[in-house]
Short mmCIF file of C-alpha atoms in Angstrom, two decimals:
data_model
loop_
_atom_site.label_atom_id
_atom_site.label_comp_id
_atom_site.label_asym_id
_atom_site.label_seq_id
_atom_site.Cartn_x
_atom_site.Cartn_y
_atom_site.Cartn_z
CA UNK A 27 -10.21 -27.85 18.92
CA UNK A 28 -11.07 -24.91 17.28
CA UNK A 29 -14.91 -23.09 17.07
CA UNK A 30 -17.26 -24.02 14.22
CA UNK A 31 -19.55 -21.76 12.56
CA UNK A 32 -19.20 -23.01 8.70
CA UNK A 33 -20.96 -26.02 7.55
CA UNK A 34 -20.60 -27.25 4.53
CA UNK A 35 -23.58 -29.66 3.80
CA UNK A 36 -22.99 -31.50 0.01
CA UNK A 37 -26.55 -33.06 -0.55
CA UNK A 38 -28.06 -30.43 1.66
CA UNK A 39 -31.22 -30.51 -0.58
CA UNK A 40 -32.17 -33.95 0.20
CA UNK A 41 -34.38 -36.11 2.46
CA UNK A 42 -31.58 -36.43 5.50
CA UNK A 43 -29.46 -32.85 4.47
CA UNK A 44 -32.66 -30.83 4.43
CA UNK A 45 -34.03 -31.94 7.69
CA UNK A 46 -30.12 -31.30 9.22
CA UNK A 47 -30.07 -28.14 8.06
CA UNK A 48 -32.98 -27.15 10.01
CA UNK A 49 -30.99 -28.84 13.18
CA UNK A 50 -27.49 -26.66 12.73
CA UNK A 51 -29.71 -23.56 12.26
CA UNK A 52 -31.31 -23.83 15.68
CA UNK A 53 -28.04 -24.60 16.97
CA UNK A 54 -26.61 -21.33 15.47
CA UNK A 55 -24.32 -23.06 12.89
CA UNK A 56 -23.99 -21.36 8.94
CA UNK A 57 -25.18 -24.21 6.98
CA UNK A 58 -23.32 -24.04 3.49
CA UNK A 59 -25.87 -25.99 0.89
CA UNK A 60 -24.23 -28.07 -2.08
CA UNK A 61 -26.66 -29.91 -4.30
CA UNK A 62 -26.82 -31.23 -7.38
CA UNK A 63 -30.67 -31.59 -7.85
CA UNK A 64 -30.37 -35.00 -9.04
CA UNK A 65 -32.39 -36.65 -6.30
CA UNK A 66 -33.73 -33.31 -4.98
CA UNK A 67 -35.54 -29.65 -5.84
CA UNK A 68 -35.05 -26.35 -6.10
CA UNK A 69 -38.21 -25.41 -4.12
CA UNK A 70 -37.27 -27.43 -1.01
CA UNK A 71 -34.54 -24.24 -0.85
CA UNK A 72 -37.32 -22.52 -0.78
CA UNK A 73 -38.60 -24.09 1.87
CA UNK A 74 -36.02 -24.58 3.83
CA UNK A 75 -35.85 -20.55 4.22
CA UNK A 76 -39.47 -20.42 4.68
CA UNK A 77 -38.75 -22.49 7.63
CA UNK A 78 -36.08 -20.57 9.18
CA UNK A 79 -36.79 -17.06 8.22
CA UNK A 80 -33.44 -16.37 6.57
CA UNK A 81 -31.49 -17.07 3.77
CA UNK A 82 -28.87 -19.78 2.59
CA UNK A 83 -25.98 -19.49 0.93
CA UNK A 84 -26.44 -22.62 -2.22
CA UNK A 85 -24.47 -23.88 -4.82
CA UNK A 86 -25.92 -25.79 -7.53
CA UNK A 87 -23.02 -27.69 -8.67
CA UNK A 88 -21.88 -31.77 -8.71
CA UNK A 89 -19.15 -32.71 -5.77
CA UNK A 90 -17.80 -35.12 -8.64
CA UNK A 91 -16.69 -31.74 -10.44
CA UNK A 92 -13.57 -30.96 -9.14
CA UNK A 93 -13.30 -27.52 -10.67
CA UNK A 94 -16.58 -26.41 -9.57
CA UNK A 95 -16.08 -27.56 -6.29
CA UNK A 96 -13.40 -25.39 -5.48
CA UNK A 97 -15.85 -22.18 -5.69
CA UNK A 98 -17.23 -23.24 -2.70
CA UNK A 99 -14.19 -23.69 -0.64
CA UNK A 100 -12.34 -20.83 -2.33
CA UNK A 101 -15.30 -18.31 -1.77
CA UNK A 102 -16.19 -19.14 2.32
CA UNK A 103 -13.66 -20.12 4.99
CA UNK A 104 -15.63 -23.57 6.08
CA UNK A 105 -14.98 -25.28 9.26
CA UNK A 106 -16.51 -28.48 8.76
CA UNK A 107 -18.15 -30.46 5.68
CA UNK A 108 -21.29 -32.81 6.59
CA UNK A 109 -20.89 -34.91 3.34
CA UNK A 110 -24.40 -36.70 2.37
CA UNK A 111 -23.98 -36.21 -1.36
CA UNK A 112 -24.65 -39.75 -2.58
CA UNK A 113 -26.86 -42.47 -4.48
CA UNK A 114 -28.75 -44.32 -2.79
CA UNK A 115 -31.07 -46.46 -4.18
CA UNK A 116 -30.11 -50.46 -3.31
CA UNK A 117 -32.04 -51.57 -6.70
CA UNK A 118 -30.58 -49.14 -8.87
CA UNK A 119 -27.00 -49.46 -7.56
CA UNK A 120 -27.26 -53.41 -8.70
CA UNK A 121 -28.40 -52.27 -12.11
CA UNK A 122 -25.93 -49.68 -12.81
CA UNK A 123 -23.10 -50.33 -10.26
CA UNK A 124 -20.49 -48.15 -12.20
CA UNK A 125 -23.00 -44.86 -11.86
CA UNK A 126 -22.92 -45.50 -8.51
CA UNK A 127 -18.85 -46.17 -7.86
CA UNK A 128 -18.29 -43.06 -9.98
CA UNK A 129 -20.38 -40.71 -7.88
CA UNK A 130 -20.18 -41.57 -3.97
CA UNK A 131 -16.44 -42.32 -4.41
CA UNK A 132 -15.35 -39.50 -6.49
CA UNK A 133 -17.52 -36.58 -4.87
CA UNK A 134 -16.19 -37.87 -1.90
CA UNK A 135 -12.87 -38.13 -2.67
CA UNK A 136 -13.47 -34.29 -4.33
CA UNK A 137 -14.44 -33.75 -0.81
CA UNK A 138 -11.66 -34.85 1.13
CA UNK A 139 -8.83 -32.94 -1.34
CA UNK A 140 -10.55 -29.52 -0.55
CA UNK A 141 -10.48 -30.80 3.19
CA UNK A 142 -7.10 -31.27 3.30
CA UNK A 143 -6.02 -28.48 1.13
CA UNK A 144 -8.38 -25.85 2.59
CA UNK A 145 -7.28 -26.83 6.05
CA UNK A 146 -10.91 -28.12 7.09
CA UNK A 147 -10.71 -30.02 10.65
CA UNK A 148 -14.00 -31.56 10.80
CA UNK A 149 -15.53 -34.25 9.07
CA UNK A 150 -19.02 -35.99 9.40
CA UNK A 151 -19.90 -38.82 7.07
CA UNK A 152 -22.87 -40.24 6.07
CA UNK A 153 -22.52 -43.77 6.31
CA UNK A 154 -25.25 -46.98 6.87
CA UNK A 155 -26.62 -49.94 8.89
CA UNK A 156 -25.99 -51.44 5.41
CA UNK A 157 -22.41 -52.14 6.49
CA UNK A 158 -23.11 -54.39 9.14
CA UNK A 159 -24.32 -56.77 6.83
CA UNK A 160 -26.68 -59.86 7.61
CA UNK A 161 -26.24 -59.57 11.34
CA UNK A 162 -25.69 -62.33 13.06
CA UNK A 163 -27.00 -60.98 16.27
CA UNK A 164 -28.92 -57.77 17.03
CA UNK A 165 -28.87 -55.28 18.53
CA UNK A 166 -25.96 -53.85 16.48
CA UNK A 167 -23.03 -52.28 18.09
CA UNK A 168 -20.19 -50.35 16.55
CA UNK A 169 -17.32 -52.54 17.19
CA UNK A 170 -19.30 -55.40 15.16
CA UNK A 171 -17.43 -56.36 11.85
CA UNK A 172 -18.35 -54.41 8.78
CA UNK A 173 -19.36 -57.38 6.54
CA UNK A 174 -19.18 -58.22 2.34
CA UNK A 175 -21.71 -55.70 0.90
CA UNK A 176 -24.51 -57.00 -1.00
CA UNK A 177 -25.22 -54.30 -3.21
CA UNK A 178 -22.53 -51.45 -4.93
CA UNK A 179 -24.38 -48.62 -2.73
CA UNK A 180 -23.58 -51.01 0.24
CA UNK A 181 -19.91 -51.39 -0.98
CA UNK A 182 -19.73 -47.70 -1.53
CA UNK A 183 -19.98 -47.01 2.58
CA UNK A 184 -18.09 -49.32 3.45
CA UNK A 185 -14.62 -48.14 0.83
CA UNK A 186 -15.55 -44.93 1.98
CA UNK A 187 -15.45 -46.07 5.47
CA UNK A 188 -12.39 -47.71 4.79
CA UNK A 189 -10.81 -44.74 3.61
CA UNK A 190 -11.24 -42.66 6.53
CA UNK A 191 -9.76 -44.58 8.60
CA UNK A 192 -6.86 -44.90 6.75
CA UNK A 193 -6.88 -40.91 6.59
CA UNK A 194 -7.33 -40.54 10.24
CA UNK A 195 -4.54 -42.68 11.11
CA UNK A 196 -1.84 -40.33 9.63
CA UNK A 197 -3.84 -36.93 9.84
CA UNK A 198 -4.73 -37.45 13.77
CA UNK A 199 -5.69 -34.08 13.94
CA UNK A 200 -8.36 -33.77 11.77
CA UNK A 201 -11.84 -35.23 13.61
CA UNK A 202 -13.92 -37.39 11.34
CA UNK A 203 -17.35 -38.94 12.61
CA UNK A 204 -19.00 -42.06 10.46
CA UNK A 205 -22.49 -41.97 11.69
CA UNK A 206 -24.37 -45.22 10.36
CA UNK A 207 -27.97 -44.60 9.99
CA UNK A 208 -30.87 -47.02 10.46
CA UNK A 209 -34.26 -46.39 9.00
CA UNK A 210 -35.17 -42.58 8.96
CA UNK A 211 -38.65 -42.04 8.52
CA UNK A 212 -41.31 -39.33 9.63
CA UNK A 213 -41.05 -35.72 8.39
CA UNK A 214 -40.57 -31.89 10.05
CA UNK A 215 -43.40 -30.91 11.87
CA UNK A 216 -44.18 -28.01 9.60
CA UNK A 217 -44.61 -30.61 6.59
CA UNK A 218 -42.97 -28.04 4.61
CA UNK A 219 -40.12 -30.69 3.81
CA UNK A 220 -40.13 -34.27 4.33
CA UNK A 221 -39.22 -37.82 2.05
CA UNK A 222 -40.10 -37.02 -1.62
CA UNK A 223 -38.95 -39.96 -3.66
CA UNK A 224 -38.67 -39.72 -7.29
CA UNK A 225 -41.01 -42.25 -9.24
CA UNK A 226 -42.26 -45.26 -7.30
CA UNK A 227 -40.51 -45.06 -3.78
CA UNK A 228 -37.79 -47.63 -2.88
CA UNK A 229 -38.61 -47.54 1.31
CA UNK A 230 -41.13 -48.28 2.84
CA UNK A 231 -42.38 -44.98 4.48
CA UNK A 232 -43.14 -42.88 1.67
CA UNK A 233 -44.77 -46.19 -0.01
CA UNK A 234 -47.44 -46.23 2.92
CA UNK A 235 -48.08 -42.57 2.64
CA UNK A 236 -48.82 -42.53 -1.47
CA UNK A 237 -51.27 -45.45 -0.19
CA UNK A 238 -52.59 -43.42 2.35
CA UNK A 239 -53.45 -40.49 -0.47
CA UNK A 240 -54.72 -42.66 -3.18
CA UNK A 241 -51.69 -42.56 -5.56
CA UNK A 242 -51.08 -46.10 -4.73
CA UNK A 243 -53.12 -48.84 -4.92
CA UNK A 244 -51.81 -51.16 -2.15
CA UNK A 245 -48.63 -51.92 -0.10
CA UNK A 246 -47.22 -54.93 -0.81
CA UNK A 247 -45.72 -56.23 2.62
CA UNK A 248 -42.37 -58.75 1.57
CA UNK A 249 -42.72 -62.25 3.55
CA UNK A 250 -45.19 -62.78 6.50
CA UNK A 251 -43.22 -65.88 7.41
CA UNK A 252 -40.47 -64.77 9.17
CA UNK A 253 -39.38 -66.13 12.71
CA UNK A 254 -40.99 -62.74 14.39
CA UNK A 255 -43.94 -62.29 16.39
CA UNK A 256 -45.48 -61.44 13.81
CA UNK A 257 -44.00 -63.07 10.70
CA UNK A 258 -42.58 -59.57 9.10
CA UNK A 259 -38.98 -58.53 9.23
CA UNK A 260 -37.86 -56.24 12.19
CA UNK A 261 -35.88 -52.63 11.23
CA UNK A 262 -35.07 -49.66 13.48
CA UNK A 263 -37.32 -46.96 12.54
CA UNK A 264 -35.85 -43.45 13.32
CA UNK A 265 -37.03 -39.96 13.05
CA UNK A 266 -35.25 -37.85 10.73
CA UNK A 267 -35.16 -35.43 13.18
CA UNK A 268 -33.98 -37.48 15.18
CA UNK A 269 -31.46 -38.25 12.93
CA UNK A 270 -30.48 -34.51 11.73
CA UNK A 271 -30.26 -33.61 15.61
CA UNK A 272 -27.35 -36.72 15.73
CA UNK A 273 -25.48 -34.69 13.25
CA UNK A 274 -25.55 -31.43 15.07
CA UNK A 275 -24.64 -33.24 18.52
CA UNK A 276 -21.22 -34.50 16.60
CA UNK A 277 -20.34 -30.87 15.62
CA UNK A 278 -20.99 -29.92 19.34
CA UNK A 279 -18.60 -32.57 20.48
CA UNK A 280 -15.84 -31.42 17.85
CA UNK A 281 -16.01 -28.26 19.27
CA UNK A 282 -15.34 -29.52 22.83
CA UNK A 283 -12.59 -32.20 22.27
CA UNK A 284 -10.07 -33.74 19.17
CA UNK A 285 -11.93 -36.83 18.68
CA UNK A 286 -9.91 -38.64 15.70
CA UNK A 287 -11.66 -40.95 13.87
CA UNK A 288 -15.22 -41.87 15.69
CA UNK A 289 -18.20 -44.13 14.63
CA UNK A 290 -21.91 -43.84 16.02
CA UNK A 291 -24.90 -45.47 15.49
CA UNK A 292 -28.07 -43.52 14.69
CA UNK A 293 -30.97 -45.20 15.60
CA UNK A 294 -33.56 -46.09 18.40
CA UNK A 295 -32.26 -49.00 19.81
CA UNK A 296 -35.34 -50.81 19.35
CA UNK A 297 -37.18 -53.06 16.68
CA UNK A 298 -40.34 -52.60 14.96
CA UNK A 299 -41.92 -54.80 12.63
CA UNK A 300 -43.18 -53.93 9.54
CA UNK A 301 -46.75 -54.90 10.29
CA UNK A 302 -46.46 -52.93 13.66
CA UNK A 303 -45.44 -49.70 11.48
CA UNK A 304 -47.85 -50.45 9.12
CA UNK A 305 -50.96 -50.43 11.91
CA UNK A 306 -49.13 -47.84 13.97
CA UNK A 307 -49.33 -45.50 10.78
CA UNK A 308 -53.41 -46.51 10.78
CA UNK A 309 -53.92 -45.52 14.14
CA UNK A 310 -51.98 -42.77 14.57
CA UNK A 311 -53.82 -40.79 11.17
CA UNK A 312 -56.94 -42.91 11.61
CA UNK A 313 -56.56 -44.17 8.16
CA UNK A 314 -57.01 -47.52 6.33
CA UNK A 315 -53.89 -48.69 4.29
CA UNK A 316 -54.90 -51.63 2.32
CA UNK A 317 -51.87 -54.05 2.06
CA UNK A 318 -51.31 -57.73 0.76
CA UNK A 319 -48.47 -59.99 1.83
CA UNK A 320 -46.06 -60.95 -1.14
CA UNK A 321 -42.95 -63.15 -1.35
CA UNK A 322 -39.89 -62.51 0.60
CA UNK A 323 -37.65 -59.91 -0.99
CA UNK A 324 -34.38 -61.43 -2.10
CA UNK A 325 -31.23 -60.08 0.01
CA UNK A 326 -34.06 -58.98 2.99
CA UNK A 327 -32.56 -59.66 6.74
CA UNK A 328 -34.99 -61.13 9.29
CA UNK A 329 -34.17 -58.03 11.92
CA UNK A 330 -31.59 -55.18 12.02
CA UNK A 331 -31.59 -52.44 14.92
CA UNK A 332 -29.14 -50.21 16.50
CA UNK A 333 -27.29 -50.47 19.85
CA UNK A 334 -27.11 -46.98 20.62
CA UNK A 335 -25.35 -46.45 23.71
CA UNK A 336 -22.32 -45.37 22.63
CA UNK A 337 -23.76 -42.32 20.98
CA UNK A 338 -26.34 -41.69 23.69
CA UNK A 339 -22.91 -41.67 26.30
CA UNK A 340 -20.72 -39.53 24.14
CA UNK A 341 -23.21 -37.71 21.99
CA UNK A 342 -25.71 -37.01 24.61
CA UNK A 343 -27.88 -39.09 21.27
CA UNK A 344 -31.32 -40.53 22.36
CA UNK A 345 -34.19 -40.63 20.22
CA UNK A 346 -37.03 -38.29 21.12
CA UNK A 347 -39.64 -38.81 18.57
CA UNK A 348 -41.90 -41.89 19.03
CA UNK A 349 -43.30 -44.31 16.11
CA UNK A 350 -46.35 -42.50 16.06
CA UNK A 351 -45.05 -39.40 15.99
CA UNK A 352 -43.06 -40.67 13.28
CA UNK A 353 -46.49 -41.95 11.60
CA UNK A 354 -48.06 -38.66 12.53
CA UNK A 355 -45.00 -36.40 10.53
CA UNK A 356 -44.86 -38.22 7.46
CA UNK A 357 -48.90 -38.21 6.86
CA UNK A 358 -48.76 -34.53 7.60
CA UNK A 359 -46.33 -33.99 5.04
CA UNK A 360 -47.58 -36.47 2.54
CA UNK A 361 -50.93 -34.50 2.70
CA UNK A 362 -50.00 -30.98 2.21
CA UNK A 363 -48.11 -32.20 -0.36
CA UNK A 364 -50.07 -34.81 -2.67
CA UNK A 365 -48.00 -33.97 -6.02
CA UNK A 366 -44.76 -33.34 -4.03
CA UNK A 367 -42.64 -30.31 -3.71
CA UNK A 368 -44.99 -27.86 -5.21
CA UNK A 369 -43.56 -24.21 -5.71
CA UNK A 370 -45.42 -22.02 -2.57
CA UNK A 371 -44.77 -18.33 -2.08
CA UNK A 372 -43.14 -16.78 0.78
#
């Protein structure tokens, strides 16, 4: 056990990162930003200090550069990396699978050198319901087999998963945490940052919101025919807050105890239909989303939520923020910021 006060966060620019680093601040960590700005901006550094009335320490550099990820590690003493520097778009991954092997294996493997020769004792990864696979019974629990991946961003988490525990089981000192998320939505409450995709969003959060503003026409919902109440597929829904609080409740339980290798879902622990989000969002912001029913999406599972009693007993995890909250954050966000991450002044 040793104290932590030096957080390195590789993707800290992004959707989850950002939202985390707003978490370890409250809870009086350093957050340490590495980005890239591939799937991210500049301003939402901005942002992010606007937030918390202070200022960051950032790199703008590539994890897969092995050279220019030293600086980082030579230049602060860190005592634990959150790593959510990745790719992550399913479609994308299937189009251009060796993009995607190159960069979430080799930035993470760039990673895990520096932790090792840097002495570094914690380790959170940023892993995915993804790897449970088509589940053949929900909800999900940890101890349920990691299944075949269906996509190369799905078969990323799951090496990389692979590879931990094959690290932890000869450096049993060193305290890694695989959190497997479920389906962050919503936004912070300030709607200063929140889910800005690039181009035409992949999920289906951010597509409801451009709908909600006009720069969509309609929402598309995949299959209506599903053996659900309501004939649309079933996900756990989580607020990213949520979510970013998960992260900051591992780094509280590294400080406490040597936990060796551990895995936790992050997610409610309840289902929610598309069709239920989809009127949730209308009530909740009193706005119309016009939406049609299409064809099923190929590789789509009928339902996937979290058990998540194991975190809630050794995390002290429970979700706090409610669908429409959820519904609530994201419109708030999606309307102060129509044409995205817009520079503002201090």
């Amino acid at each position: 056990m040793s104290e932590i006060k030096n957080v390195l966060v590789s993707g800290g620019l992004g959707y989850i990162g950002s939202h985390t680093i707003c978490q370890l601040v409250q809870h009086n960590y350093n957050p340490i930003i590495v980005d890239n700005l591939s799937n991210s901006c500049l301003e939402v550094l901005n942002r992010l200090e606007i937030i918390n009335n202070r200022k960051f320490k950032f790199y703008q550099l590539d994890c897969t550069n092995l050279e220019e990820l030293e600086i980082v590690f030579k230049e602060n003493k860190i005592d634990a990396i959150i790593h959510f520097a990745a790719y992550k778009a399913v479609g994308e991954s299937v189009k251009e699978p060796l993009k995607y092997y190159f960069n979430n294996l080799i930035s993470y493997l760039n990673i895990m050198m520096y932790l090792e020769k840097y002495k570094v004792k914690n380790f959170v990864f940023s892993s995915s319901a993804t790897v449970y696979g088509i589940p053949n019974h929900v909800p999900l629990f940890e101890t349920d087999p990691v299944q075949k991946a269906t996509n190369p961003y799905g078969s990323t988490k799951i090496m990389i998963e692979e590879m931990l525990e094959d690290y932890s089981k000869v450096h049993k000192d060193i305290n890694i945490a695989i959190l497997r998320y479920f389906n962050p939505i919503g936004a912070h409450p300030s709607g200063l940052i929140g889910e800005q995709p690039n181009g035409i969003p992949n999920n289906l959060m951010p597509y409801i919101t451009q709908v909600a503003i006009g720069k969509l026409e309609k929402l598309t919902i995949f299959g209506n025919d599903y053996p659900t109440s309501d004939g649309t597929c079933i996900r756990d829904y989580v607020h990213v807050m949520d979510l970013a609080e998960g992260h900051v409740l591992t780094l509280n339980k590294f400080q406490k105890e040597n936990t060796g290798l551990v895995i936790y879902n992050l997610g409610t622990g309840k289902g929610t239909s598309v069709l239920e989000l989809v009127n949730a969002y209308m009530q909740a912001n009193n706005i119309k989303i016009p939406y049609v029913f299409g064809p099923r999406r190929q590789g789509d599972v009928v339902s996937n939520y979290a058990s998540t009693k194991k975190a809630e007993t050794e995390l002290g995890f429970k979700a706090k923020y409610t669908i429409y909250d959820c519904c609530k954050d994201s419109n708030h966000f999606q309307q102060l910021n129509p044409n995205g991450f817009v520079k503002i002044n201090k």
